[in-house]
Amino acid sequence: MARKRIGILTGGGDVPGLNAVIKSVTYRGSEDDIEVVGLRRGWEALTHLNLDDPASKSHYVIPLNRENTRTIDRRGGTVLHSSRTNPFNMKKLPDHLAGQDFPVTQSTKGTVVTKTWDLTGQVLTNLAGLGIEHLIAIGGDDTLSYADKLNELGVKIIAIPKTMDNDVRNTEYCIGFSTAITRASDAIQRQRTTVGSHERIGIFRVFGRDAGFTALYTAYATSIRCVIPEYKVNLDRLIQLLLEDKRTNPSNYALIVLSEGAEWEGYKVQEYGESDAYGHRKKASVAEAFADEIKRRAGEETIVSDLTYDLRSGDPDFIDKLVAMTFGNMAYDAVLEGKTGLMSALVEGRYDLVPIPDAKLGPRKLDVASTYNTERYRPLYSNKRGLPIFLTRAS
């Protein structure tokens, strides 16, 4: 009788902790004589895989075992690699599928006509051809939105949330968040010496396109001000607060952290470049724009640091390794029980399985009233009794 086969993939941006999930599932599978195969580059494995081409199979499909996963949890990133492929919205067909009939959407902008293809049919064909009975998808909102679509089509699938933005709905925690805050806090603490030596205002930019969790919790841990996407600050008021911080600091400097999606009254984040597979464009640096405003309005010198990619690099900290291993084992247990359409999560500070979030609701966001001081532009430190360990509830 053929062995049961589980597939596992990582999509979107990498974060520390992904390899711990992969190892946990692989080791559990080896104990139960269940085959675990890794799918390289996220959803791209299932859109670009050519089952008739041995080279394609060896490129996109990796049999996982105790030997080749033994040490992977000791480092960050993902051994399965990743991409931002969206099978529902492919801008180009893989070469071996060129000319085949797939659902197509056509849009026109000015005189430019753009076509995108839905390769979901190919994804289903490849899953069946690989004999994958259950799929574990690790990712953020974008990756999990497609996982939800596959679940609706009858694919047995379990999701695991990861993103340093911590903005996936239905869970209070996503893999990568703790390490990001640890790295941001360390970087800011180190740079205090440089910012203070030059008596300037230090501006730090972190990820957070739609939600300010990373900026807010970094500010919480380092006791500095922050600007988040959920609230547009008054620019003159913010600059005045920073000048006060600078004057009252014996070393004559001040610090602030901004989400990449932060805005102030009269300013909208600028975007550039083509949209990715999920409709996102790159954002111009709000930190640089803010530095220009400080110079123009107050004549103050600044130091700008972009901490974005550094926060997702390197090894996971204890919390991310603990949560990643636990989420992986929960997902594996759910597979054994034949469950589908569920996601490993933390709810009220306890581990649980919850429905994969509805993509139409968008990312989880901060509750400004309970987390952000809109007068002082910094985290709220009061009234935390009774909250889960990460201070916010799943939504």
Tab-separated table of C-alpha atoms in Angstrom:
chain	number	residue	atom	x	y	z
A	1	MET	CA	0.000	0.000	0.000
A	2	ALA	CA	1.336	3.465	-0.912
A	3	ARG	CA	2.534	5.635	1.945
A	4	LYS	CA	0.516	8.683	2.884
A	5	ARG	CA	2.164	11.824	1.479
A	6	ILE	CA	2.127	15.344	2.917
A	7	GLY	CA	3.305	18.423	1.018
A	8	ILE	CA	4.724	21.528	2.691
A	9	LEU	CA	5.589	24.951	1.252
A	10	THR	CA	6.641	28.437	2.340
A	11	GLY	CA	5.378	31.508	0.485
A	12	GLY	CA	6.018	35.245	0.577
A	13	GLY	CA	8.805	36.845	2.579
A	14	ASP	CA	11.082	34.691	4.684
A	15	VAL	CA	11.185	34.958	8.489
A	16	PRO	CA	13.170	33.159	11.194
A	17	GLY	CA	11.385	30.014	12.369
A	18	LEU	CA	10.249	28.543	9.067
A	19	ASN	CA	12.839	25.777	9.138
A	20	ALA	CA	11.695	24.724	12.596
A	21	VAL	CA	8.203	24.106	11.184
A	22	ILE	CA	9.604	22.085	8.279
A	23	LYS	CA	11.759	19.959	10.579
A	24	SER	CA	8.933	19.343	13.071
A	25	VAL	CA	6.577	18.059	10.385
A	26	THR	CA	9.303	15.937	8.769
A	27	TYR	CA	10.374	14.301	12.021
A	28	ARG	CA	6.790	13.524	13.014
A	29	GLY	CA	6.156	12.047	9.575
A	30	SER	CA	9.197	9.783	9.859
A	31	GLU	CA	7.844	8.379	13.119
A	32	ASP	CA	4.503	7.507	11.495
A	33	ASP	CA	5.917	6.270	8.163
A	34	ILE	CA	4.326	9.230	6.380
A	35	GLU	CA	6.216	10.748	3.460
A	36	VAL	CA	6.812	14.497	3.578
A	37	VAL	CA	7.780	16.380	0.418
A	38	GLY	CA	8.913	19.964	0.280
A	39	LEU	CA	7.628	22.168	-2.537
A	40	ARG	CA	10.237	24.748	-3.517
A	41	ARG	CA	9.449	28.437	-4.015
A	42	GLY	CA	5.967	28.388	-2.562
A	43	TRP	CA	3.031	28.267	-4.967
A	44	GLU	CA	5.460	28.463	-7.904
A	45	ALA	CA	6.200	24.766	-7.362
A	46	LEU	CA	2.612	23.913	-8.214
A	47	THR	CA	2.259	26.293	-11.179
A	48	HIS	CA	5.633	25.699	-12.846
A	49	LEU	CA	6.171	22.014	-12.120
A	50	ASN	CA	6.204	19.852	-15.246
A	51	LEU	CA	5.464	16.303	-14.136
A	52	ASP	CA	6.791	14.928	-17.441
A	53	ASP	CA	10.204	16.540	-16.969
A	54	PRO	CA	12.524	14.872	-14.415
A	55	ALA	CA	14.627	18.033	-14.169
A	56	SER	CA	11.534	20.068	-13.281
A	57	LYS	CA	10.524	17.552	-10.620
A	58	SER	CA	13.969	17.544	-9.020
A	59	HIS	CA	13.988	21.346	-9.062
A	60	TYR	CA	10.604	21.849	-7.439
A	61	VAL	CA	10.048	18.736	-5.293
A	62	ILE	CA	12.348	17.738	-2.424
A	63	PRO	CA	11.737	14.518	-0.446
A	64	LEU	CA	12.282	15.505	3.194
A	65	ASN	CA	13.748	13.181	5.784
A	66	ARG	CA	15.487	13.268	9.145
A	67	GLU	CA	18.901	13.463	7.534
A	68	ASN	CA	18.347	16.482	5.307
A	69	THR	CA	16.363	18.403	7.947
A	70	ARG	CA	18.442	17.488	11.017
A	71	THR	CA	20.159	20.871	11.426
A	72	ILE	CA	17.904	23.248	9.487
A	73	ASP	CA	16.154	24.615	12.568
A	74	ARG	CA	19.455	26.112	13.725
A	75	ARG	CA	19.256	28.898	11.156
A	76	GLY	CA	16.750	31.338	9.731
A	77	GLY	CA	15.286	31.646	6.244
A	78	THR	CA	13.607	28.704	4.540
A	79	VAL	CA	15.385	25.712	3.015
A	80	LEU	CA	12.411	25.381	0.664
A	81	HIS	CA	12.952	28.918	-0.657
A	82	SER	CA	10.045	31.207	-1.406
A	83	SER	CA	8.347	33.422	-3.974
A	84	ARG	CA	5.353	35.724	-4.268
A	85	THR	CA	3.612	33.574	-6.851
A	86	ASN	CA	-0.172	33.857	-7.011
A	87	PRO	CA	-1.595	30.976	-9.093
A	88	PHE	CA	-4.865	32.875	-9.430
A	89	ASN	CA	-3.129	35.870	-11.030
A	90	MET	CA	-0.230	34.764	-13.254
A	91	LYS	CA	1.206	37.444	-15.528
A	92	LYS	CA	3.065	34.878	-17.642
A	93	LEU	CA	2.493	31.220	-18.376
A	94	PRO	CA	5.348	28.780	-17.747
A	95	ASP	CA	6.947	27.729	-21.025
A	96	HIS	CA	5.568	24.189	-20.961
A	97	LEU	CA	2.021	25.544	-20.550
A	98	ALA	CA	2.205	28.152	-23.305
A	99	GLY	CA	-0.761	27.941	-25.650
A	100	GLN	CA	-2.901	25.896	-23.278
A	101	ASP	CA	-6.367	27.028	-22.332
A	102	PHE	CA	-6.595	28.589	-18.854
A	103	PRO	CA	-9.071	31.151	-17.538
A	104	VAL	CA	-7.773	34.579	-18.476
A	105	THR	CA	-8.541	38.076	-17.214
A	106	GLN	CA	-7.833	41.111	-19.371
A	107	SER	CA	-7.477	44.667	-18.099
A	108	THR	CA	-6.672	47.919	-19.852
A	109	LYS	CA	-4.807	50.880	-18.374
A	110	GLY	CA	-4.495	53.687	-20.871
A	111	THR	CA	-3.378	51.961	-24.035
A	112	VAL	CA	-1.724	49.047	-22.246
A	113	VAL	CA	-3.599	45.753	-22.213
A	114	THR	CA	-2.607	43.268	-19.514
A	115	LYS	CA	-3.557	39.617	-19.327
A	116	THR	CA	-3.387	37.372	-16.284
A	117	TRP	CA	-4.114	33.666	-16.082
A	118	ASP	CA	-5.667	31.514	-13.378
A	119	LEU	CA	-3.560	28.361	-13.074
A	120	THR	CA	-5.584	26.792	-10.294
A	121	GLY	CA	-6.420	23.889	-12.598
A	122	GLN	CA	-2.713	23.222	-13.050
A	123	VAL	CA	-2.162	23.393	-9.285
A	124	LEU	CA	-4.828	20.725	-8.760
A	125	THR	CA	-3.321	18.576	-11.511
A	126	ASN	CA	0.141	18.755	-9.966
A	127	LEU	CA	-1.097	18.000	-6.463
A	128	ALA	CA	-2.854	14.911	-7.785
A	129	GLY	CA	0.142	13.904	-9.905
A	130	LEU	CA	2.436	14.141	-6.891
A	131	GLY	CA	0.058	12.073	-4.791
A	132	ILE	CA	-0.124	14.780	-2.115
A	133	GLU	CA	-3.087	14.004	0.114
A	134	HIS	CA	-2.650	16.902	2.520
A	135	LEU	CA	-0.868	20.243	2.107
A	136	ILE	CA	0.655	22.470	4.794
A	137	ALA	CA	1.036	26.078	3.619
A	138	ILE	CA	3.149	28.501	5.660
A	139	GLY	CA	2.730	32.168	4.852
A	140	GLY	CA	1.150	35.539	5.455
A	141	ASP	CA	-2.107	37.025	4.211
A	142	ASP	CA	-1.273	36.612	0.533
A	143	THR	CA	-0.091	33.010	0.685
A	144	LEU	CA	-2.956	31.994	2.960
A	145	SER	CA	-5.565	33.684	0.760
A	146	TYR	CA	-4.763	31.145	-1.946
A	147	ALA	CA	-4.698	28.327	0.614
A	148	ASP	CA	-8.264	29.266	1.493
A	149	LYS	CA	-9.229	29.101	-2.177
A	150	LEU	CA	-7.790	25.587	-2.486
A	151	ASN	CA	-9.680	24.504	0.606
A	152	GLU	CA	-12.907	25.697	-1.007
A	153	LEU	CA	-12.054	23.527	-4.021
A	154	GLY	CA	-11.703	20.429	-1.873
A	155	VAL	CA	-7.948	20.300	-1.307
A	156	LYS	CA	-7.110	19.167	2.213
A	157	ILE	CA	-4.971	21.977	3.570
A	158	ILE	CA	-3.704	23.297	6.902
A	159	ALA	CA	-2.171	26.767	7.229
A	160	ILE	CA	0.533	28.220	9.476
A	161	PRO	CA	0.777	32.028	9.847
A	162	LYS	CA	4.137	33.736	9.433
A	163	THR	CA	4.951	37.387	8.999
A	164	MET	CA	7.059	39.855	10.910
A	165	ASP	CA	4.141	42.292	10.499
A	166	ASN	CA	2.009	40.043	12.779
A	167	ASP	CA	-1.074	41.070	10.798
A	168	VAL	CA	-2.737	37.735	9.937
A	169	ARG	CA	-6.303	37.574	11.221
A	170	ASN	CA	-7.625	34.941	13.655
A	171	THR	CA	-4.328	34.719	15.562
A	172	GLU	CA	-2.484	36.881	18.061
A	173	TYR	CA	0.908	35.763	16.848
A	174	CYS	CA	2.678	34.993	13.575
A	175	ILE	CA	6.065	33.308	13.242
A	176	GLY	CA	8.827	35.899	12.782
A	177	PHE	CA	7.316	38.671	14.906
A	178	SER	CA	9.337	38.206	18.087
A	179	THR	CA	12.667	38.001	16.284
A	180	ALA	CA	11.803	41.150	14.323
A	181	ILE	CA	11.117	43.109	17.508
A	182	THR	CA	14.269	41.733	19.142
A	183	ARG	CA	16.377	42.743	16.124
A	184	ALA	CA	14.788	46.196	15.854
A	185	SER	CA	15.268	46.862	19.562
A	186	ASP	CA	18.916	45.797	19.408
A	187	ALA	CA	19.594	47.970	16.358
A	188	ILE	CA	17.986	51.029	17.934
A	189	GLN	CA	19.828	50.542	21.219
A	190	ARG	CA	23.136	50.287	19.349
A	191	GLN	CA	22.460	53.365	17.253
A	192	ARG	CA	21.711	55.496	20.286
A	193	THR	CA	25.470	56.052	20.570
A	194	THR	CA	25.770	57.376	17.023
A	195	VAL	CA	22.595	59.482	17.073
A	196	GLY	CA	23.600	60.880	20.468
A	197	SER	CA	27.171	61.575	19.411
A	198	HIS	CA	25.919	63.743	16.569
A	199	GLU	CA	23.008	65.243	18.576
A	200	ARG	CA	20.446	64.414	15.942
A	201	ILE	CA	16.987	62.885	15.576
A	202	GLY	CA	17.164	59.195	14.721
A	203	ILE	CA	14.438	57.903	12.398
A	204	PHE	CA	13.939	54.162	11.982
A	205	ARG	CA	11.782	52.559	9.293
A	206	VAL	CA	10.401	49.047	9.750
A	207	PHE	CA	8.016	46.860	7.769
A	208	GLY	CA	4.283	47.287	8.200
A	209	ARG	CA	2.405	48.072	4.996
A	210	ASP	CA	-1.071	48.108	6.509
A	211	ALA	CA	-0.591	47.428	10.219
A	212	GLY	CA	1.697	48.964	12.826
A	213	PHE	CA	2.432	45.996	15.086
A	214	THR	CA	6.172	45.929	14.347
A	215	ALA	CA	6.635	49.680	14.856
A	216	LEU	CA	4.414	49.853	17.933
A	217	TYR	CA	6.015	46.904	19.747
A	218	THR	CA	9.506	48.121	18.888
A	219	ALA	CA	8.595	51.502	20.351
A	220	TYR	CA	7.056	49.750	23.366
A	221	ALA	CA	10.266	47.830	24.062
A	222	THR	CA	12.627	50.784	23.490
A	223	SER	CA	10.473	53.559	25.028
A	224	ILE	CA	10.447	55.806	21.963
A	225	ARG	CA	7.752	57.359	19.786
A	226	CYS	CA	6.214	55.705	16.731
A	227	VAL	CA	3.913	56.356	13.789
A	228	ILE	CA	1.614	53.581	12.573
A	229	PRO	CA	-0.589	53.162	9.461
A	230	GLU	CA	-3.764	53.006	11.544
A	231	TYR	CA	-3.508	56.651	12.665
A	232	LYS	CA	-2.505	59.801	10.772
A	233	VAL	CA	-0.530	62.058	13.081
A	234	ASN	CA	-0.284	65.842	12.975
A	235	LEU	CA	3.165	66.571	11.561
A	236	ASP	CA	3.804	69.838	13.424
A	237	ARG	CA	2.737	68.219	16.690
A	238	LEU	CA	5.002	65.210	16.100
A	239	ILE	CA	8.036	67.342	15.272
A	240	GLN	CA	7.422	69.472	18.365
A	241	LEU	CA	7.330	66.369	20.567
A	242	LEU	CA	10.618	65.153	19.111
A	243	LEU	CA	12.240	68.532	19.675
A	244	GLU	CA	11.077	68.394	23.296
A	245	ASP	CA	12.529	64.889	23.623
A	246	LYS	CA	15.812	66.145	22.219
A	247	ARG	CA	16.023	69.175	24.532
A	248	THR	CA	15.235	67.165	27.662
A	249	ASN	CA	17.694	64.383	26.806
A	250	PRO	CA	21.122	64.967	28.466
A	251	SER	CA	22.734	63.693	25.244
A	252	ASN	CA	20.561	65.997	23.103
A	253	TYR	CA	18.999	63.449	20.743
A	254	ALA	CA	15.592	61.859	20.042
A	255	LEU	CA	14.374	58.663	18.387
A	256	ILE	CA	11.276	57.555	16.480
A	257	VAL	CA	10.230	54.426	14.573
A	258	LEU	CA	7.895	54.527	11.548
A	259	SER	CA	5.936	51.755	9.851
A	260	GLU	CA	6.582	51.681	6.110
A	261	GLY	CA	2.875	52.483	5.635
A	262	ALA	CA	2.770	55.338	8.151
A	263	GLU	CA	1.275	58.649	7.077
A	264	TRP	CA	0.589	62.073	8.520
A	265	GLU	CA	-2.088	64.615	7.772
A	266	GLY	CA	-1.504	65.855	4.231
A	267	TYR	CA	0.925	63.097	3.290
A	268	LYS	CA	0.265	59.824	1.522
A	269	VAL	CA	2.906	57.115	1.160
A	270	GLN	CA	4.324	57.094	-2.352
A	271	GLU	CA	4.461	53.831	-4.301
A	272	TYR	CA	6.560	52.881	-7.306
A	273	GLY	CA	7.253	50.005	-9.677
A	274	GLU	CA	4.938	47.299	-10.965
A	275	SER	CA	2.459	45.530	-8.725
A	276	ASP	CA	3.451	42.079	-7.519
A	277	ALA	CA	1.281	38.994	-7.918
A	278	TYR	CA	-0.974	40.126	-5.091
A	279	GLY	CA	-1.334	43.738	-6.217
A	280	HIS	CA	1.292	45.331	-3.944
A	281	ARG	CA	3.713	47.986	-5.155
A	282	LYS	CA	6.929	49.007	-3.418
A	283	LYS	CA	6.650	51.930	-1.027
A	284	ALA	CA	8.972	54.884	-1.076
A	285	SER	CA	10.704	55.494	2.241
A	286	VAL	CA	8.428	57.399	4.604
A	287	ALA	CA	11.470	57.825	6.864
A	288	GLU	CA	13.297	59.853	4.213
A	289	ALA	CA	10.187	61.963	3.592
A	290	PHE	CA	9.860	62.596	7.321
A	291	ALA	CA	13.538	63.538	7.598
A	292	ASP	CA	13.071	66.100	4.827
A	293	GLU	CA	10.110	67.632	6.681
A	294	ILE	CA	12.096	67.906	9.927
A	295	LYS	CA	14.909	69.652	8.095
A	296	ARG	CA	12.524	72.012	6.304
A	297	ARG	CA	10.306	72.876	9.268
A	298	ALA	CA	12.728	72.771	12.188
A	299	GLY	CA	16.193	72.952	10.659
A	300	GLU	CA	17.213	69.821	12.570
A	301	GLU	CA	19.649	67.190	11.302
A	302	THR	CA	18.529	63.560	11.244
A	303	ILE	CA	19.935	60.058	10.827
A	304	VAL	CA	17.703	57.659	8.885
A	305	SER	CA	18.014	53.888	9.233
A	306	ASP	CA	16.008	51.396	7.191
A	307	LEU	CA	15.735	48.287	9.365
A	308	THR	CA	13.286	46.406	7.154
A	309	TYR	CA	15.065	43.371	5.693
A	310	ASP	CA	17.533	43.075	8.554
A	311	LEU	CA	14.654	42.233	10.912
A	312	ARG	CA	13.716	39.078	9.005
A	313	SER	CA	17.269	37.821	8.585
A	314	GLY	CA	19.327	35.470	10.737
A	315	ASP	CA	18.405	32.908	13.367
A	316	PRO	CA	15.091	32.788	15.248
A	317	ASP	CA	14.926	33.800	18.893
A	318	PHE	CA	13.473	31.492	21.548
A	319	ILE	CA	9.856	32.605	21.120
A	320	ASP	CA	9.852	32.189	17.359
A	321	LYS	CA	11.466	28.770	17.617
A	322	LEU	CA	9.004	27.659	20.311
A	323	VAL	CA	5.950	28.907	18.418
A	324	ALA	CA	7.187	27.581	15.070
A	325	MET	CA	7.777	24.080	16.433
A	326	THR	CA	4.404	24.100	18.184
A	327	PHE	CA	2.524	25.431	15.159
A	328	GLY	CA	4.193	22.751	13.028
A	329	ASN	CA	3.234	19.964	15.406
A	330	MET	CA	-0.338	21.271	15.656
A	331	ALA	CA	-0.594	21.312	11.862
A	332	TYR	CA	0.720	17.762	11.687
A	333	ASP	CA	-1.794	16.600	14.317
A	334	ALA	CA	-4.564	18.252	12.279
A	335	VAL	CA	-3.399	16.366	9.187
A	336	LEU	CA	-3.513	13.055	11.073
A	337	GLU	CA	-7.059	13.871	12.124
A	338	GLY	CA	-8.056	14.590	8.525
A	339	LYS	CA	-8.882	18.236	9.202
A	340	THR	CA	-8.786	20.932	6.540
A	341	GLY	CA	-9.326	24.679	6.188
A	342	LEU	CA	-7.734	25.360	9.574
A	343	MET	CA	-4.710	27.351	10.760
A	344	SER	CA	-2.409	26.971	13.746
A	345	ALA	CA	-2.902	30.004	15.976
A	346	LEU	CA	-2.584	31.664	19.343
A	347	VAL	CA	-5.937	32.827	20.723
A	348	GLU	CA	-6.240	34.418	24.171
A	349	GLY	CA	-2.641	33.370	24.725
A	350	ARG	CA	-3.418	29.682	24.108
A	351	TYR	CA	-2.623	27.461	21.146
A	352	ASP	CA	-5.609	26.599	18.996
A	353	LEU	CA	-6.780	25.712	15.498
A	354	VAL	CA	-8.877	28.384	13.799
A	355	PRO	CA	-10.359	28.849	10.316
A	356	ILE	CA	-7.998	30.129	7.626
A	357	PRO	CA	-8.756	33.884	7.502
A	358	ASP	CA	-11.150	35.269	4.923
A	359	ALA	CA	-8.925	37.209	2.508
A	360	LYS	CA	-11.734	39.684	1.777
A	361	LEU	CA	-11.391	41.067	5.324
A	362	GLY	CA	-7.812	42.195	4.712
A	363	PRO	CA	-5.010	42.185	7.268
A	364	ARG	CA	-5.448	42.403	11.024
A	365	LYS	CA	-4.847	45.908	12.360
A	366	LEU	CA	-4.062	47.527	15.673
A	367	ASP	CA	-6.913	48.730	17.855
A	368	VAL	CA	-5.762	52.333	18.177
A	369	ALA	CA	-7.922	53.082	21.225
A	370	SER	CA	-6.293	50.397	23.371
A	371	THR	CA	-2.723	50.398	22.012
A	372	TYR	CA	-1.719	53.877	20.803
A	373	ASN	CA	-1.499	57.216	22.584
A	374	THR	CA	-2.856	59.627	19.972
A	375	GLU	CA	-1.699	62.665	21.964
A	376	ARG	CA	1.861	61.550	22.609
A	377	TYR	CA	2.356	59.375	19.488
A	378	ARG	CA	3.692	56.412	21.415
A	379	PRO	CA	2.377	53.073	22.756
A	380	LEU	CA	-0.129	52.989	25.582
A	381	TYR	CA	1.399	51.338	28.632
A	382	SER	CA	-1.636	51.336	30.930
A	383	ASN	CA	-4.560	48.928	31.396
A	384	LYS	CA	-2.850	45.687	30.348
A	385	ARG	CA	-4.210	43.462	33.112
A	386	GLY	CA	-6.075	40.459	31.741
A	387	LEU	CA	-4.681	40.732	28.208
A	388	PRO	CA	-2.972	37.791	26.447
A	389	ILE	CA	0.830	37.752	26.506
A	390	PHE	CA	1.149	39.685	23.218
A	391	LEU	CA	-1.297	42.369	24.439
A	392	THR	CA	-3.778	42.161	21.564
A	393	ARG	CA	-6.529	39.726	20.687
A	394	ALA	CA	-7.102	37.836	17.474
A	395	SER	CA	-9.456	39.552	15.043
